[in-house]
PDB file of C-alpha atoms and ligand atoms in Angstrom:
ATOM      1  CA  MET V   1     -85.380  60.894  -4.126  1.00 48.00           C
ATOM      2  CA  ALA V   2     -88.026  60.361  -1.624  1.00 49.00           C
ATOM      3  CA  PHE V   3     -89.923  56.818  -0.842  1.00 56.00           C
ATOM      4  CA  GLY V   4     -93.229  55.937  -0.771  1.00 53.00           C
ATOM      5  CA  ARG V   5     -95.127  54.836   2.505  1.00 55.00           C
ATOM      6  CA  SER V   6     -98.204  53.336   2.825  1.00 59.00           C
ATOM      7  CA  LYS V   7     -99.577  51.445   6.663  1.00 59.00           C
ATOM      8  CA  ASN V   8     -99.435  48.163   4.841  1.00 62.00           C
ATOM      9  CA  SER V   9     -95.544  48.960   4.368  1.00 79.00           C
ATOM     10  CA  GLU V  10     -95.484  49.293   8.063  1.00 79.00           C
ATOM     11  CA  ALA V  11     -94.692  45.786   8.875  1.00 81.00           C
ATOM     12  CA  ALA V  12     -92.155  44.762   5.880  1.00 88.00           C
ATOM     13  CA  GLN V  13     -90.592  48.417   7.100  1.00 87.00           C
ATOM     14  CA  GLN V  14     -90.124  46.383  10.501  1.00 82.00           C
ATOM     15  CA  SER V  15     -88.738  43.554   9.270  1.00 84.00           C
ATOM     16  CA  ALA V  16     -86.171  45.181   7.114  1.00 90.00           C
ATOM     17  CA  GLU V  17     -85.032  46.900   9.807  1.00 87.00           C
ATOM     18  CA  ARG V  18     -84.436  44.196  12.652  1.00 85.00           C
ATOM     19  CA  ARG V  19     -82.662  42.215   9.224  1.00 88.00           C
ATOM     20  CA  ARG V  20     -80.747  45.401   8.475  1.00 92.00           C
ATOM     21  CA  ARG V  21     -79.828  45.729  12.632  1.00 89.00           C
ATOM     22  CA  GLU V  22     -78.909  42.047  12.969  1.00 88.00           C
ATOM     23  CA  ASP V  23     -76.927  42.599   9.728  1.00 88.00           C
ATOM     24  CA  ASP V  24     -74.498  45.535  11.286  1.00 89.00           C
ATOM     25  CA  ALA V  25     -74.799  43.410  14.517  1.00 90.00           C
ATOM     26  CA  PRO V  26     -71.548  41.775  15.190  1.00 93.00           C
ATOM     27  CA  ARG V  27     -71.723  37.934  14.903  1.00 95.00           C
ATOM     28  CA  LEU V  28     -71.897  36.211  18.224  1.00 96.00           C
ATOM     29  CA  ALA V  29     -68.963  33.496  17.502  1.00 95.00           C
ATOM     30  CA  ALA V  30     -66.847  36.781  16.820  1.00 96.00           C
ATOM     31  CA  ILE V  31     -67.466  37.934  20.260  1.00 95.00           C
ATOM     32  CA  VAL V  32     -67.392  34.672  22.382  1.00 97.00           C
ATOM     33  CA  PRO V  33     -64.968  32.306  20.090  1.00 96.00           C
ATOM     34  CA  GLU V  34     -65.221  30.485  22.843  1.00 97.00           C
ATOM     35  CA  LEU V  35     -69.176  29.669  22.563  1.00 97.00           C
ATOM     36  CA  GLY V  36     -70.378  25.813  21.004  1.00 97.00           C
ATOM     37  CA  GLU V  37     -74.229  25.875  22.565  1.00 96.00           C
ATOM     38  CA  LEU V  38     -76.580  28.081  23.457  1.00 97.00           C
ATOM     39  CA  LYS V  39     -80.229  28.094  24.404  1.00 97.00           C
ATOM     40  CA  LEU V  40     -83.069  30.300  25.390  1.00 96.00           C
ATOM     41  CA  GLU V  41     -85.706  29.061  27.190  1.00 96.00           C
ATOM     42  CA  ILE V  42     -88.031  31.994  27.382  1.00 94.00           C
ATOM     43  CA  GLY V  43     -91.573  32.332  29.230  1.00 93.00           C
ATOM     44  CA  GLU V  44     -94.073  35.285  28.735  1.00 85.00           C
ATOM     45  CA  ARG V  45     -96.909  35.741  31.364  1.00 79.00           C
ATOM     46  CA  ARG V  46     -99.934  36.113  29.676  1.00 71.00           C
ATOM     47  CA  LEU V  47    -103.273  35.563  31.002  1.00 69.00           C
ATOM     48  CA  GLY V  48    -102.564  34.654  34.491  1.00 76.00           C
ATOM     49  CA  THR V  49    -100.800  31.773  32.481  1.00 79.00           C
ATOM     50  CA  THR V  50     -96.885  31.002  31.122  1.00 82.00           C
ATOM     51  CA  VAL V  51     -96.431  31.019  27.677  1.00 82.00           C
ATOM     52  CA  SER V  52     -92.994  29.253  27.201  1.00 89.00           C
ATOM     53  CA  HIS V  53     -90.578  28.075  24.502  1.00 90.00           C
ATOM     54  CA  VAL V  54     -87.418  26.806  23.661  1.00 94.00           C
ATOM     55  CA  ARG V  55     -84.914  28.590  21.308  1.00 94.00           C
ATOM     56  CA  ARG V  56     -81.632  27.564  20.099  1.00 95.00           C
ATOM     57  CA  ILE V  57     -79.266  29.767  19.117  1.00 95.00           C
ATOM     58  CA  VAL V  58     -76.861  28.906  15.556  1.00 93.00           C
ATOM     59  CA  VAL V  59     -74.014  30.196  17.672  1.00 94.00           C
ATOM     60  CA  ALA V  60     -72.231  29.971  13.726  1.00 90.00           C
ATOM     61  CA  ASN V  61     -73.563  32.817  12.118  1.00 90.00           C
ATOM     62  CA  ALA V  62     -76.070  33.958  14.743  1.00 94.00           C
ATOM     63  CA  PRO V  63     -75.574  38.348  15.130  1.00 95.00           C
ATOM     64  CA  ALA V  64     -74.986  39.076  19.022  1.00 96.00           C
ATOM     65  CA  LEU V  65     -78.496  40.674  19.136  1.00 94.00           C
ATOM     66  CA  PHE V  66     -81.256  39.264  21.345  1.00 94.00           C
ATOM     67  CA  VAL V  67     -84.477  41.403  20.432  1.00 92.00           C
ATOM     68  CA  LEU V  68     -87.604  39.213  21.666  1.00 90.00           C
ATOM     69  CA  THR V  69     -91.123  40.456  20.388  1.00 88.00           C
ATOM     70  CA  CYS V  70     -93.960  40.895  22.766  1.00 89.00           C
ATOM     71  CA  VAL V  71     -96.808  38.352  22.823  1.00 83.00           C
ATOM     72  CA  HIS V  72     -99.447  41.418  23.018  1.00 84.00           C
ATOM     73  CA  LYS V  73    -101.466  41.782  19.829  1.00 84.00           C
ATOM     74  CA  GLY V  74    -101.813  45.325  20.007  1.00 91.00           C
ATOM     75  CA  CYS V  75     -98.751  45.614  21.664  1.00 93.00           C
ATOM     76  CA  GLU V  76     -97.089  49.162  20.185  1.00 93.00           C
ATOM     77  CA  GLY V  77     -93.104  49.945  20.401  1.00 93.00           C
ATOM     78  CA  GLY V  78     -92.682  47.108  22.869  1.00 94.00           C
ATOM     79  CA  GLY V  79     -90.141  44.264  22.778  1.00 93.00           C
ATOM     80  CA  HIS V  80     -87.560  42.699  25.344  1.00 94.00           C
ATOM     81  CA  ASP V  81     -84.284  43.562  24.237  1.00 94.00           C
ATOM     82  CA  ILE V  82     -81.801  41.271  26.233  1.00 95.00           C
ATOM     83  CA  THR V  83     -78.605  42.007  24.268  1.00 95.00           C
ATOM     84  CA  ARG V  84     -76.559  43.062  27.049  1.00 95.00           C
ATOM     85  CA  GLU V  85     -76.761  41.098  29.575  1.00 96.00           C
ATOM     86  CA  LEU V  86     -77.166  38.008  27.330  1.00 96.00           C
ATOM     87  CA  VAL V  87     -73.335  39.295  25.865  1.00 97.00           C
ATOM     88  CA  ALA V  88     -71.844  40.198  29.134  1.00 97.00           C
ATOM     89  CA  ALA V  89     -73.452  36.799  31.303  1.00 98.00           C
ATOM     90  CA  LEU V  90     -71.863  34.390  27.933  1.00 98.00           C
ATOM     91  CA  LYS V  91     -68.507  36.739  27.845  1.00 97.00           C
ATOM     92  CA  ARG V  92     -68.338  35.634  31.505  1.00 97.00           C
ATOM     93  CA  HIS V  93     -68.643  32.097  30.262  1.00 98.00           C
ATOM     94  CA  GLU V  94     -71.494  31.621  32.676  1.00 98.00           C
ATOM     95  CA  LYS V  95     -72.906  27.793  31.711  1.00 98.00           C
ATOM     96  CA  ARG V  96     -76.686  28.678  33.306  1.00 98.00           C
ATOM     97  CA  PHE V  97     -78.652  32.057  33.716  1.00 97.00           C
ATOM     98  CA  VAL V  98     -81.318  33.652  33.842  1.00 96.00           C
ATOM     99  CA  GLY V  99     -82.730  37.431  33.401  1.00 95.00           C
ATOM    100  CA  SER V 100     -85.891  38.881  32.869  1.00 94.00           C
ATOM    101  CA  SER V 101     -86.885  42.036  31.372  1.00 94.00           C
ATOM    102  CA  ALA V 102     -90.972  43.942  31.334  1.00 93.00           C
ATOM    103  CA  CYS V 103     -92.152  45.309  28.104  1.00 93.00           C
ATOM    104  CA  GLN V 104     -92.059  49.090  27.682  1.00 93.00           C
ATOM    105  CA  GLY V 105     -94.399  49.267  25.340  1.00 95.00           C
ATOM    106  CA  THR V 106     -97.813  50.795  25.335  1.00 96.00           C
ATOM    107  CA  ILE V 107    -101.583  49.333  24.143  1.00 94.00           C
ATOM    108  CA  GLY V 108    -104.150  51.330  23.215  1.00 93.00           C
ATOM    109  CA  PRO V 109    -103.878  54.338  26.338  1.00 94.00           C
ATOM    110  CA  ASP V 110    -102.195  51.430  28.953  1.00 94.00           C
ATOM    111  CA  SER V 111     -98.807  49.948  29.134  1.00 94.00           C
ATOM    112  CA  CYS V 112     -97.823  46.907  28.583  1.00 93.00           C
ATOM    113  CA  GLY V 113     -95.907  45.397  31.199  1.00 88.00           C
ATOM    114  CA  SER V 114     -95.566  42.334  29.612  1.00 89.00           C
ATOM    115  CA  ALA V 115     -93.028  40.157  31.591  1.00 90.00           C
ATOM    116  CA  LEU V 116     -90.613  37.886  30.374  1.00 92.00           C
ATOM    117  CA  GLU V 117     -88.077  35.663  31.821  1.00 93.00           C
ATOM    118  CA  TYR V 118     -85.665  33.115  30.349  1.00 95.00           C
ATOM    119  CA  VAL V 119     -83.377  30.564  30.993  1.00 97.00           C
ATOM    120  CA  ALA V 120     -79.862  30.969  28.650  1.00 98.00           C
ATOM    121  CA  THR V 121     -77.693  27.236  29.063  1.00 98.00           C
ATOM    122  CA  ALA V 122     -74.394  27.588  27.122  1.00 98.00           C
ATOM    123  CA  THR V 123     -71.393  25.339  26.431  1.00 98.00           C
ATOM    124  CA  TYR V 124     -68.096  26.521  25.705  1.00 97.00           C
ATOM    125  CA  HIS V 125     -64.530  25.222  23.916  1.00 94.00           C
ATOM    126  CA  SER V 126     -62.227  25.268  26.512  1.00 80.00           C
TER     127      SER V 126
HETATM  128 ZN1   ZN M   1     -95.754  44.437  25.135  1.00 76.22          ZN
END
């Protein structure tokens, strides 16, 4: 049986795919049971300025999956998957750590190359 696909449903499909990945991912609390709070400060350079925002992770039911979308409109196939390095640092019980990622997506014929930096702060139960 084949399901019809239209251009309009592409975005819906992407968010469904994302939800499925989040559902399939192990829970953060299962991987790092001692984790108390987790906060991410995310900064992205765009047009010479840095746009930053803070994301508080609800540890109790958060999936161990950290994929941030690219801020550039028109970027295809981009985004930042910081899951592996983030989970590794949490397993080491690091209280504050920084990382960066460059977008691998493309905008038209050009590579996006949007740079993202993050500062993660975490607390742990002893
Ligand atoms: Zn991008």
